[in-house]
CSV table of C-alpha atoms in Angstrom, one decimal:
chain,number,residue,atom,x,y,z
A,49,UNK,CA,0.0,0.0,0.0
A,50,UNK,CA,1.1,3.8,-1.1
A,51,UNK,CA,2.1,5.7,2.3
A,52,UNK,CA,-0.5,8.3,2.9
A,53,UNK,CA,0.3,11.0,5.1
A,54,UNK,CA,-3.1,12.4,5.7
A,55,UNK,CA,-3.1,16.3,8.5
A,56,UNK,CA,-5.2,15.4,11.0
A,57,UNK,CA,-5.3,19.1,12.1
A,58,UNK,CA,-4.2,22.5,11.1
A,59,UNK,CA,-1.9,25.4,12.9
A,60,UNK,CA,-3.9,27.4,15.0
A,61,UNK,CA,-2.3,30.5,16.3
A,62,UNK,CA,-3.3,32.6,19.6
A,63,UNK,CA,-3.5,36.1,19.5
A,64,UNK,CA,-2.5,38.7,16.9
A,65,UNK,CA,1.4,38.9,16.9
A,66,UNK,CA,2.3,42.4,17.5
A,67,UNK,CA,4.7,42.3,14.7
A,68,UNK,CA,2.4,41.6,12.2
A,69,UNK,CA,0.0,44.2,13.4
A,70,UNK,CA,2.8,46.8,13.1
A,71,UNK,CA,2.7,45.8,9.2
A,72,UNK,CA,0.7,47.0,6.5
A,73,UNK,CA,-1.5,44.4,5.7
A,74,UNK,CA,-0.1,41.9,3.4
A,75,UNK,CA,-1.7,40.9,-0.3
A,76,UNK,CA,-1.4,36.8,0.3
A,77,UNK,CA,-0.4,34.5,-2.8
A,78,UNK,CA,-3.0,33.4,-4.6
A,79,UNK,CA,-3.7,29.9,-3.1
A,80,UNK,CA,-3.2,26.5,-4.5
A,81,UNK,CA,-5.6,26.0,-7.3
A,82,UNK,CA,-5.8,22.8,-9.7
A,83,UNK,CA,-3.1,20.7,-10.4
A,84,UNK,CA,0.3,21.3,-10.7
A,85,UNK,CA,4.0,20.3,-10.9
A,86,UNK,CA,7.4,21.2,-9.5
A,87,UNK,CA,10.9,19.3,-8.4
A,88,UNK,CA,10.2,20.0,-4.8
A,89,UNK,CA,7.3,21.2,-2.9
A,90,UNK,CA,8.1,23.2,0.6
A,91,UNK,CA,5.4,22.7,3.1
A,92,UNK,CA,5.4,25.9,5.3
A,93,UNK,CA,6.9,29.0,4.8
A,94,UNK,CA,8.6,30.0,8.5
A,95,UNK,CA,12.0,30.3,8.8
A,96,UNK,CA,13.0,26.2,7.8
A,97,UNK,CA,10.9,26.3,4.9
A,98,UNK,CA,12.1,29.5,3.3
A,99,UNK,CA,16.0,28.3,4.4
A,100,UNK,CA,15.1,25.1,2.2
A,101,UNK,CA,14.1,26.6,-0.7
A,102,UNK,CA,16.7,29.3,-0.5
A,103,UNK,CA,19.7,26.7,-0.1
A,104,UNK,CA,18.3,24.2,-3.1
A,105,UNK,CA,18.2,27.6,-5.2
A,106,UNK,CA,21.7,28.3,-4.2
A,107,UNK,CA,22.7,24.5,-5.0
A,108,UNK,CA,20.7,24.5,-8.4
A,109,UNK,CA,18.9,27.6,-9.5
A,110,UNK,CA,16.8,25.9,-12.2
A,111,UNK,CA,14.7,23.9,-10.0
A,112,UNK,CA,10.7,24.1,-9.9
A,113,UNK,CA,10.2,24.9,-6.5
A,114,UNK,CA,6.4,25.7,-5.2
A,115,UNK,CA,6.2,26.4,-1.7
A,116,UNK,CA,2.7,25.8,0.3
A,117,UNK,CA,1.8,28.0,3.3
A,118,UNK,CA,-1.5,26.9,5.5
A,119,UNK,CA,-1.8,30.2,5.9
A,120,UNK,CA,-0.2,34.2,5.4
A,121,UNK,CA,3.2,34.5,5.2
A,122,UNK,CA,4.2,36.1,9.1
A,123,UNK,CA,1.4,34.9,10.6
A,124,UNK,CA,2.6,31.6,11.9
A,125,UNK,CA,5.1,31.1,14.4
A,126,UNK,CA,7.8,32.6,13.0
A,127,UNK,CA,6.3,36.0,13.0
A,128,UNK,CA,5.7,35.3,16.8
A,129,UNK,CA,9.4,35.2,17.8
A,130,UNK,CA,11.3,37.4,19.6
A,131,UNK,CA,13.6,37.8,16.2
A,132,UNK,CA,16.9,37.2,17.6
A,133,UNK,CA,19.2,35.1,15.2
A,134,UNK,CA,21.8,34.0,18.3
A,135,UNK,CA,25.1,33.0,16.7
A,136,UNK,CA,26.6,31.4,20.9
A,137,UNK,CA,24.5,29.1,22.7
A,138,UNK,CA,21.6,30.3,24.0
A,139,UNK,CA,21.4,29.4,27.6
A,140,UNK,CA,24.0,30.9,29.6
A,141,UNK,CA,25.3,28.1,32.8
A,142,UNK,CA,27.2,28.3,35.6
A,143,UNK,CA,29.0,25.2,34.7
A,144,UNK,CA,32.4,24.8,34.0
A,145,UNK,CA,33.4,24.6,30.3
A,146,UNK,CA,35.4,21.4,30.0
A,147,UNK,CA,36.5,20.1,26.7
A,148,UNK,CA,33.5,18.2,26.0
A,149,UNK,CA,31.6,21.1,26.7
A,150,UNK,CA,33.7,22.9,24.8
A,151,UNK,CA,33.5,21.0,21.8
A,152,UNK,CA,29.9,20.8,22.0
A,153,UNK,CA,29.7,24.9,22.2
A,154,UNK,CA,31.8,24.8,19.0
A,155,UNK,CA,29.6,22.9,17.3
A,156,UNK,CA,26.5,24.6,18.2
A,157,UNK,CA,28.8,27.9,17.4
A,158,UNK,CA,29.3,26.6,13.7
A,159,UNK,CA,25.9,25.8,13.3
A,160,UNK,CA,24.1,28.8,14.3
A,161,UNK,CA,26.8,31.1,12.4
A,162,UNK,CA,26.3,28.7,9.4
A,163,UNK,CA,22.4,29.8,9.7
A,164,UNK,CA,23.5,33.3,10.0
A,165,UNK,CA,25.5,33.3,6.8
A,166,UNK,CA,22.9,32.5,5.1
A,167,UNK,CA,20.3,34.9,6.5
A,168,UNK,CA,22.9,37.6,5.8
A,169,UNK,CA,23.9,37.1,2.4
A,170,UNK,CA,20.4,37.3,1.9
A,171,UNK,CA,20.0,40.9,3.4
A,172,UNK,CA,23.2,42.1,1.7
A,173,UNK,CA,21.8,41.1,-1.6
A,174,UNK,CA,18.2,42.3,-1.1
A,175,UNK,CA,19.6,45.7,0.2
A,176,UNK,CA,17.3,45.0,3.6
A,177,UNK,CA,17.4,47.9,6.0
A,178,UNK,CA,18.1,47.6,10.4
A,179,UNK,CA,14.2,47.8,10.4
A,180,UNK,CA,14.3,44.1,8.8
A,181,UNK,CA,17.9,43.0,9.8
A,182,UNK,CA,20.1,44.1,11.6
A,183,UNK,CA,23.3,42.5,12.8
A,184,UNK,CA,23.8,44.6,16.2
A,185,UNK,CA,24.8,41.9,18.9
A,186,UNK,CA,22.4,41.4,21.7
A,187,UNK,CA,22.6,41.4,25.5
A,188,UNK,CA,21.8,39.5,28.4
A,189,UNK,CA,20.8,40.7,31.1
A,190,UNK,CA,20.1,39.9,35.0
A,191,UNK,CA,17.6,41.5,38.0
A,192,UNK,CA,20.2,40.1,41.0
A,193,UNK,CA,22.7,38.4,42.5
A,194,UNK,CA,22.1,34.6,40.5
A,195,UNK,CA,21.5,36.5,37.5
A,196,UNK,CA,24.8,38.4,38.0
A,197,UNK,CA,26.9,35.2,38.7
A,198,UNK,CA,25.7,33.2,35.7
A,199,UNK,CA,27.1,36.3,33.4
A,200,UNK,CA,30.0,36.3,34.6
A,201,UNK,CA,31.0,32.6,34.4
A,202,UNK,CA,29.5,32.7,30.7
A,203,UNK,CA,31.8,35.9,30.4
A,204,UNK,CA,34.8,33.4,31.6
A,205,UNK,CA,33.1,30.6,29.2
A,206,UNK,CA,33.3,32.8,26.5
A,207,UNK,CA,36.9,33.9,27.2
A,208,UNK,CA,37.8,30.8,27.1
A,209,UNK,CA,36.1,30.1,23.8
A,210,UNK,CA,37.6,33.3,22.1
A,211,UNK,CA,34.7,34.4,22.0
A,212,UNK,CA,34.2,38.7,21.9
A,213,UNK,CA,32.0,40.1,25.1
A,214,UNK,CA,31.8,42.9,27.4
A,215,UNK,CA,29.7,42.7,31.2
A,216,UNK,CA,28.1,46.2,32.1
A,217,UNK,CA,28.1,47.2,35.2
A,218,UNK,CA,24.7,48.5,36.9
A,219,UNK,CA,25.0,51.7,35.7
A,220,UNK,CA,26.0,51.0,32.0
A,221,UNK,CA,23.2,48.6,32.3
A,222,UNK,CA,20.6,51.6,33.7
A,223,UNK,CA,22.2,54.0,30.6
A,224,UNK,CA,21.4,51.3,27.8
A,225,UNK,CA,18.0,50.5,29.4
A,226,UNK,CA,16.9,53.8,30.7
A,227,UNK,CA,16.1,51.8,33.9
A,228,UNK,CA,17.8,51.0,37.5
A,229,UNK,CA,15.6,47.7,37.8
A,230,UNK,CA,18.5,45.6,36.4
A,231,UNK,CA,22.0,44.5,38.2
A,232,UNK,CA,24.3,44.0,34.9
A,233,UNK,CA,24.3,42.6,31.7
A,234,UNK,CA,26.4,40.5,29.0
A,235,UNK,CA,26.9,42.5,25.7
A,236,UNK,CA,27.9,39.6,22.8
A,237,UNK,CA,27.9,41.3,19.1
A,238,UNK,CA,27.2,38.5,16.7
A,239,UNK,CA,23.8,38.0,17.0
A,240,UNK,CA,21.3,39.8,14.2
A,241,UNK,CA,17.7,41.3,15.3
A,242,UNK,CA,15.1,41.3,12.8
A,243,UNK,CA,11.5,42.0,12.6
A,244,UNK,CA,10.1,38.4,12.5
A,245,UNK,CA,7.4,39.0,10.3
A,246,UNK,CA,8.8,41.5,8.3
A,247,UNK,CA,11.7,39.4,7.8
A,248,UNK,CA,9.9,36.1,6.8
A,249,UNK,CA,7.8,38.3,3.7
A,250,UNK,CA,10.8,39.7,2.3
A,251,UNK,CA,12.4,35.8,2.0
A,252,UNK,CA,9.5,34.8,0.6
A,253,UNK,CA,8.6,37.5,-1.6
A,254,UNK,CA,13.0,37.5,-2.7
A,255,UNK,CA,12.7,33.9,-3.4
A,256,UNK,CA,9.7,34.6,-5.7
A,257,UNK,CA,11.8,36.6,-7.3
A,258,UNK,CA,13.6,33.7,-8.0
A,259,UNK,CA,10.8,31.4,-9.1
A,260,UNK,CA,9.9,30.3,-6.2
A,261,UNK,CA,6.2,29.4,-6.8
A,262,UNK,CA,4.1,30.4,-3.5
A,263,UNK,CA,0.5,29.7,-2.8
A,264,UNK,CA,-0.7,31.2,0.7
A,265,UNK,CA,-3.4,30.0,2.6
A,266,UNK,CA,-3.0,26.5,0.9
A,267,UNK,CA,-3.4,24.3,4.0
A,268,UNK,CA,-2.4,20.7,3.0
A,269,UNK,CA,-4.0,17.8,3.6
A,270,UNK,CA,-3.1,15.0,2.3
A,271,UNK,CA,0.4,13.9,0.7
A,272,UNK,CA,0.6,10.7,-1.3
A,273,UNK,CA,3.0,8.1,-2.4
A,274,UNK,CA,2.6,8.5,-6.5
A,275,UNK,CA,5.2,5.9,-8.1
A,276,UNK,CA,8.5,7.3,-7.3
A,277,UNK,CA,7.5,10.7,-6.2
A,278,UNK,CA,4.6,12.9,-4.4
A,279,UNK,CA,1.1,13.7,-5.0
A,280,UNK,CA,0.5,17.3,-2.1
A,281,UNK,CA,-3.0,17.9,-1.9
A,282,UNK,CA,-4.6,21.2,-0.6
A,283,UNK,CA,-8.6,21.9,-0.4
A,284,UNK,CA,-8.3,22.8,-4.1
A,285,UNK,CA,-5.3,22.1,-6.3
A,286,UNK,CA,-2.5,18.9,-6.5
A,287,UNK,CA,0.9,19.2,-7.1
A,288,UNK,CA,3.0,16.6,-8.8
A,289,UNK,CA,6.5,16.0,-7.6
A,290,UNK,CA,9.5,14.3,-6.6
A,291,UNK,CA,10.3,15.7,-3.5
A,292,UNK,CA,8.9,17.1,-0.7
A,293,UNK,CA,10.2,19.2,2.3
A,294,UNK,CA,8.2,19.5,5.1
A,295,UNK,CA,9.3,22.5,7.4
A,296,UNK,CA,6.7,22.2,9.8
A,297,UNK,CA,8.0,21.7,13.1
A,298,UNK,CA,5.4,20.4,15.8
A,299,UNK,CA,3.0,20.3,13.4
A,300,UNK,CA,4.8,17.1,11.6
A,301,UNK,CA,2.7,15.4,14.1
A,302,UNK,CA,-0.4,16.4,12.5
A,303,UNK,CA,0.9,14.1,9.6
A,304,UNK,CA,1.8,10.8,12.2
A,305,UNK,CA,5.3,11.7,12.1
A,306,UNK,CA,7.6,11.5,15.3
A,307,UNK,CA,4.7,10.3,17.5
A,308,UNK,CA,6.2,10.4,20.7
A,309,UNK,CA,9.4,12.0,20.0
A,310,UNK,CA,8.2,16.1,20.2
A,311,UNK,CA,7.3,18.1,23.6
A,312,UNK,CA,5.3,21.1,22.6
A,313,UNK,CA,5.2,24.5,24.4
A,314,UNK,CA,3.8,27.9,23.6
A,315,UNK,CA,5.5,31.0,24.6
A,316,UNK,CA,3.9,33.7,24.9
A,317,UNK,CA,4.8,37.8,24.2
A,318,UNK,CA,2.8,41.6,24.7
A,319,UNK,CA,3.7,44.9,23.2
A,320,UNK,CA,2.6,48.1,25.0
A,321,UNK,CA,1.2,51.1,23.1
A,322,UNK,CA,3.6,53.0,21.0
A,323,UNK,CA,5.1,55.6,23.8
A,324,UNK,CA,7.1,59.2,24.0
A,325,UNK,CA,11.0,58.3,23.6
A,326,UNK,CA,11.4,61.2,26.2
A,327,UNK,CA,9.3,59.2,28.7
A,328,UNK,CA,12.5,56.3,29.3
A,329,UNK,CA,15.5,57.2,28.9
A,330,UNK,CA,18.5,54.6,27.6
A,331,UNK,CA,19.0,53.5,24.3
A,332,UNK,CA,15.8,53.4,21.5
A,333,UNK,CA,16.5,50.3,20.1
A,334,UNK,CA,18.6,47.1,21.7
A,335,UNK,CA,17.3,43.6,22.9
A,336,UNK,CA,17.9,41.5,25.6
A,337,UNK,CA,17.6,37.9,26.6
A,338,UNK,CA,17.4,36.8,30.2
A,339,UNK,CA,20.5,35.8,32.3
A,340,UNK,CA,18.5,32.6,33.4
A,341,UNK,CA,16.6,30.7,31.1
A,342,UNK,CA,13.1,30.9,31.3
A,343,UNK,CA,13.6,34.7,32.3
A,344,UNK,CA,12.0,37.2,30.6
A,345,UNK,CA,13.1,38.5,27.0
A,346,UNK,CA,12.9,42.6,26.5
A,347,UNK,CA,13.3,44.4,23.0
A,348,UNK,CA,13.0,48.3,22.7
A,349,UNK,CA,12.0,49.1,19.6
A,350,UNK,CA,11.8,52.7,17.9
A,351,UNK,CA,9.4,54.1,15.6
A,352,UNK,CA,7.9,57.2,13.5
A,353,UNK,CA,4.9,57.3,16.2
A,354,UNK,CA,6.7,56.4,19.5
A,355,UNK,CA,8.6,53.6,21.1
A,356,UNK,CA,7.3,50.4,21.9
A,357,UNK,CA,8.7,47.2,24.3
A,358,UNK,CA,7.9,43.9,23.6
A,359,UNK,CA,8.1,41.2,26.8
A,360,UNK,CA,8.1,37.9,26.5
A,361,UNK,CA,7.7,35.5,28.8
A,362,UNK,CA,5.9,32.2,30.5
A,363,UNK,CA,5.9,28.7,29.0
A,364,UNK,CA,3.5,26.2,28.7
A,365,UNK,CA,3.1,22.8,28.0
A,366,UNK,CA,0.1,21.9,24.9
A,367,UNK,CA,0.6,18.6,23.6
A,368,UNK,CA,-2.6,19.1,21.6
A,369,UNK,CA,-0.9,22.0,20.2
A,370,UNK,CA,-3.7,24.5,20.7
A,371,UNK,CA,-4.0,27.1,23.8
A,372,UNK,CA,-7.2,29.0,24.8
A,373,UNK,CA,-7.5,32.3,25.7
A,374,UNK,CA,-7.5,32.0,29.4
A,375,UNK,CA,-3.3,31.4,29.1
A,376,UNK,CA,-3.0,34.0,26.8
A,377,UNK,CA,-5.2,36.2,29.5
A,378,UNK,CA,-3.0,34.9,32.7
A,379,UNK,CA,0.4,35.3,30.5
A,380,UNK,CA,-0.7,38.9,29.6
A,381,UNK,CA,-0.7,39.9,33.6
A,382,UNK,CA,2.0,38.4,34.2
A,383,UNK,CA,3.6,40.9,31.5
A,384,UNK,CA,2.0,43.6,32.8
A,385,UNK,CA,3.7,43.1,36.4
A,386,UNK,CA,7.0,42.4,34.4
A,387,UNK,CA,6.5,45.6,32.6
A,388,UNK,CA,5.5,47.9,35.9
A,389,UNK,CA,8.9,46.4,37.9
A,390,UNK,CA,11.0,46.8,35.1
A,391,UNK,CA,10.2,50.4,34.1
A,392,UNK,CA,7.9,52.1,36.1
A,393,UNK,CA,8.2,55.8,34.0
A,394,UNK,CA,6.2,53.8,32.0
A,395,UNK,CA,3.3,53.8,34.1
A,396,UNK,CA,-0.2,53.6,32.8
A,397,UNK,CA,1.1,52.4,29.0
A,398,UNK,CA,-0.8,49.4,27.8
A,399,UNK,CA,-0.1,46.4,25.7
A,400,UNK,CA,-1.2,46.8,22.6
A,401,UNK,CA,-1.3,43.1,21.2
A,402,UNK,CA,-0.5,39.8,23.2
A,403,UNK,CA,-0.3,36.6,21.0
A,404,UNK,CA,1.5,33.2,22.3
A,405,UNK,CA,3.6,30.9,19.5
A,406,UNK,CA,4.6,27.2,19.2
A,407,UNK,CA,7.6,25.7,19.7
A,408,UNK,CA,8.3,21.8,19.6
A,409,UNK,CA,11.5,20.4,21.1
A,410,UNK,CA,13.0,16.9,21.6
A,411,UNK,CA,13.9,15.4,25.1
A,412,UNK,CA,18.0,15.4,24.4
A,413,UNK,CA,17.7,18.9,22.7
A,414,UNK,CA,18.4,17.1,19.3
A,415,UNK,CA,17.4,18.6,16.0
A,416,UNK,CA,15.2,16.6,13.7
A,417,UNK,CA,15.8,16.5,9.6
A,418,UNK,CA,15.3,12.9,8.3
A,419,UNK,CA,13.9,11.2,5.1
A,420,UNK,CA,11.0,9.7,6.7
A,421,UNK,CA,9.8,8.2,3.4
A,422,UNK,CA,12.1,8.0,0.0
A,423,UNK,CA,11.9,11.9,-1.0
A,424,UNK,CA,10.3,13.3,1.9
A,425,UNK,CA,12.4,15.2,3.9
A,426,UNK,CA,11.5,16.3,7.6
A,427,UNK,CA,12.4,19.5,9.3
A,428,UNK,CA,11.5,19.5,13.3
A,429,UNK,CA,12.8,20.5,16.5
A,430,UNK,CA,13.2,24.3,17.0
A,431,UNK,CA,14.3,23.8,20.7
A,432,UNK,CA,13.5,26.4,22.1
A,433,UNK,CA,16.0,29.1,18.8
A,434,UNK,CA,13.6,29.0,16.2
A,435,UNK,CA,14.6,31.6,14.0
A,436,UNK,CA,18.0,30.0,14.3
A,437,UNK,CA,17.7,26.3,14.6
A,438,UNK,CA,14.9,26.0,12.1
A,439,UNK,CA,17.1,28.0,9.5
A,440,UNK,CA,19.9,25.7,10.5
A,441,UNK,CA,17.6,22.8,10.0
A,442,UNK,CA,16.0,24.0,6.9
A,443,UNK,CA,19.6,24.4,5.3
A,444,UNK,CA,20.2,20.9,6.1
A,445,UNK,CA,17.0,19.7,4.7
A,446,UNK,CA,17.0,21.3,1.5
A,447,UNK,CA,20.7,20.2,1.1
A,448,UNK,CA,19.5,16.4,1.7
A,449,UNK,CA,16.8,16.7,-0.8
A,450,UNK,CA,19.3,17.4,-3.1
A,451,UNK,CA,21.8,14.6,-2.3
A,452,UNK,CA,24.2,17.5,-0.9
A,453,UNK,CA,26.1,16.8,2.4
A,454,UNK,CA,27.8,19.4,3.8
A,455,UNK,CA,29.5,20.3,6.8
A,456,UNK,CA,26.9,21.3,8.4
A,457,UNK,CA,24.7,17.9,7.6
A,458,UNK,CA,27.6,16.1,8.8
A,459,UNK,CA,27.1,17.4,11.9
A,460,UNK,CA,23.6,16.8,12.3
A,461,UNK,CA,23.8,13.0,11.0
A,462,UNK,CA,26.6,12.5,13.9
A,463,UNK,CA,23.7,13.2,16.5
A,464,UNK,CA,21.8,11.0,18.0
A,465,UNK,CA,18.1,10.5,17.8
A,466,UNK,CA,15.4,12.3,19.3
A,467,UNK,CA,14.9,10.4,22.7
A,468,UNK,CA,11.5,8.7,23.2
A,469,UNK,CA,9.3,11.2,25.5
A,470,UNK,CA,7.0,9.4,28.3
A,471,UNK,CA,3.1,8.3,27.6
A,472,UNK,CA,0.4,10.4,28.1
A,473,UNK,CA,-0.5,11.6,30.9
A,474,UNK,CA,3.1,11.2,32.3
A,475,UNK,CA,4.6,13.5,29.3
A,476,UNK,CA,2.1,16.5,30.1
A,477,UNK,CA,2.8,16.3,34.0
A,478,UNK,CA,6.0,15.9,33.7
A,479,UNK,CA,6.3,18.4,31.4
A,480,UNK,CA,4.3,21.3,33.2
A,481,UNK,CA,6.5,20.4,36.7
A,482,UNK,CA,9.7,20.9,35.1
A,483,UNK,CA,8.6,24.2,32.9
A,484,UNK,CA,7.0,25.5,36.2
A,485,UNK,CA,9.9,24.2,38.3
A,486,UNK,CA,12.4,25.9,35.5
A,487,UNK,CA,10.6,29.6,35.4
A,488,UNK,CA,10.4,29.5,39.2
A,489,UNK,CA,14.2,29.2,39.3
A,490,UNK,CA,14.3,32.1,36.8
A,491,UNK,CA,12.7,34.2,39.5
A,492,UNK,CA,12.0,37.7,38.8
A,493,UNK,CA,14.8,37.3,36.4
């Protein structure tokens, strides 16, 4: 019997992202209609999807490749993140960096800067202003004393690494900010900010450009074994091909892929009400992840009708990959209270949008692109970086599709498996102990 792979549910997304509503409204690609044919079809158009198709172009700019979005471009979870393109590892630790630590870090180092190559070639040739990209470093940042010590043994980590960094004190911290609420922070310049939905329209609409074929609001339904390739169905057209990608993270599951190998969590963000530069002082436009995880993310961000600060913070744990509005209701408080302790010159500014976005990672951290069936390719497991372990992931997909191994694919097919996650309900208790247990060591962090 053919393999069917029939979607047993579609993406559902909470809220209205902020970045999106800070967009003029977008004019969606005509959606799938009749049948058609390409080399490859790309299922989803988030940051692993467009990576795909932008690497296969790179490897062979003749191919046919139509791309499938469920729904508008920016409105899926990659125009929910936080839009920083990290280029260290993430979480900073307290433990010491021996040299299978350090090996690992160099790894992950290569990986993520092999991701940000490619998202910066693309900006240099599109000619893509700060507003979209912008390759201005990042900074962590701490509330107290834990906070403080886990910068400075990353600062040491890093020194030990080679790796370029400078630690504010609590004053340089209260200049950037325009606030005395924090104790210090971790300045690292690689990393790139970009405006997440911004960002993911211009690849698509630059790989159009390049005849990339994309049909919006083209959920999928059903893909089929047809001889040696792929018949992709949507609610109204076919496509014909010989290879698929699919770049849909958690939502592989939809399909029956990795059942029992993905955790999924939604995070959730608010942006306040555009607000008078003159009312905070500090810098207009910088970013910060927390010095613990789990902490709370902060981005500053300037514009023609005020200033505006996105937090983001809370987890939770949805293996049915939906959340209802009563999370989205309890995470927006908990912003607000972050917001008031944070800055309170900023008293009496409201959120503007609050919108929570999916996230699906494996039990050993482990990225997931594998040919599941001959000529479909999976991308999965964000882990927590999306907008740089999906690229990363989508490179190496697209590369695999094309019988391309590089060294970047090398070192994903050296990793191990995604590790087997308990049955329900062990997965989902577990899983909302050890989130809760994680953000209450975070603190007010």
């Amino acid at each position: 019997m053919a393999p069917v792979l029939t979607a047993r549910a579609f993406p559902r997304h909470p809220g209205v992202s902020g970045w999106v509503a800070m967009l003029s409204p977008r004019v969606p690609a005509q959606a799938l209609d009749g049948r058609q044919t390409a080399d490859v079809v790309v299922i989803g158009a988030g940051f692993a999807g467009l990576a795909a198709a932008r690497r296969m172009f790179q490897l062979d700019p003749s191919l046919r490749i139509l791309m499938l979005e469920a729904g508008q471009v920016g409105e899926g979870p990659a125009g929910r993140n936080s839009g920083f393109i990290i280029d260290l590892p993430h979480e900073v630790s307290a433990d010491s960096l021996g040299s299978d630590q350090a090996d690992h870090a160099r790894r992950d180092i290569f990986n993520n800067r092999t991701a940000l190559a490619l998202v910066q070639d693309m900006a240099e040739e599109q000619g893509w202003g700060t507003e979209i990209f912008n390759p201005c470093g990042r900074y962590s940042i701490a509330r107290g004393a834990k906070g403080d010590h886990h910068l400075q043994e990353y600062a040491a980590q890093l020194t030990a690494l080679g790796e370029a960094h400078r630690l504010l004190s609590s004053a340089e911290t209260a200049a950037l900010t325009g606030s005395s609420a924090f104790s210090a922070a971790l300045y690292t310049p690689g990393t790139a900010l970009i405006q997440p939905a911004a960002f993911v329209r211009a690849c698509a609409d630059a790989l159009q450009a390049r005849r990339l074929r994309l049909h919006e609001q083209s959920p999928v339904r059903r893909i089929t074994r047809q001889g040696a390739g792929w018949q992709v169905e949507t609610a109204q057209g076919q496509v014909a091909t010989g290879r698929v990608v699919l770049a849909v993270n958690g939502h592989a599951q939809s399909f029956g892929l990795l059942p029992g190998r993905l955790m999924h969590v939604f995070t959730y963000a608010s942006l306040t009400r555009p607000f008078d530069p003159r009312r905070l002082g500090g810098a207009r436009d910088w970013a910060a992840t927390p010095a613990l995880p789990m902490g709370t993310t902060l981005r500053r961000i300037a514009g023609a009708d005020g200033d505006r600060l996105l937090v983001r913070s809370r987890y939770s744990y949805n293996p049915g990959l939906t959340v209802g509005e009563g999370a989205l209701r309890r995470a927006g408080q908990l912003h607000d209270r972050k917001l008031a302790s944070r800055f309170p010159a900023l008293a009496g500014v409201g959120m503007d949008h609050r919108w929570g976005g999916a996230m699906a990672l494996t039990w050993n951290s482990v990225p997931v692109v594998e040919e599941v069936e001959p000529g479909l390719w999976l991308a999965a497991g964000c882990n927590g970086v999306g907008a740089t372990n999906a690229t990363a992931n989508g490179i190496v997909a697209g590369e695999r599709a094309l019988g391309v191994l590089s060294a970047l694919g090398r070192d994903y097919a050296a990793a191990p498996p995604p590790k087997r996650i308990p049955p329900e309900p062990f997965a989902t208790i577990g899983g909302k102990v050890a989130l809760g247990w994680k953000e209450w060591r975070a603190g007010d962090e």
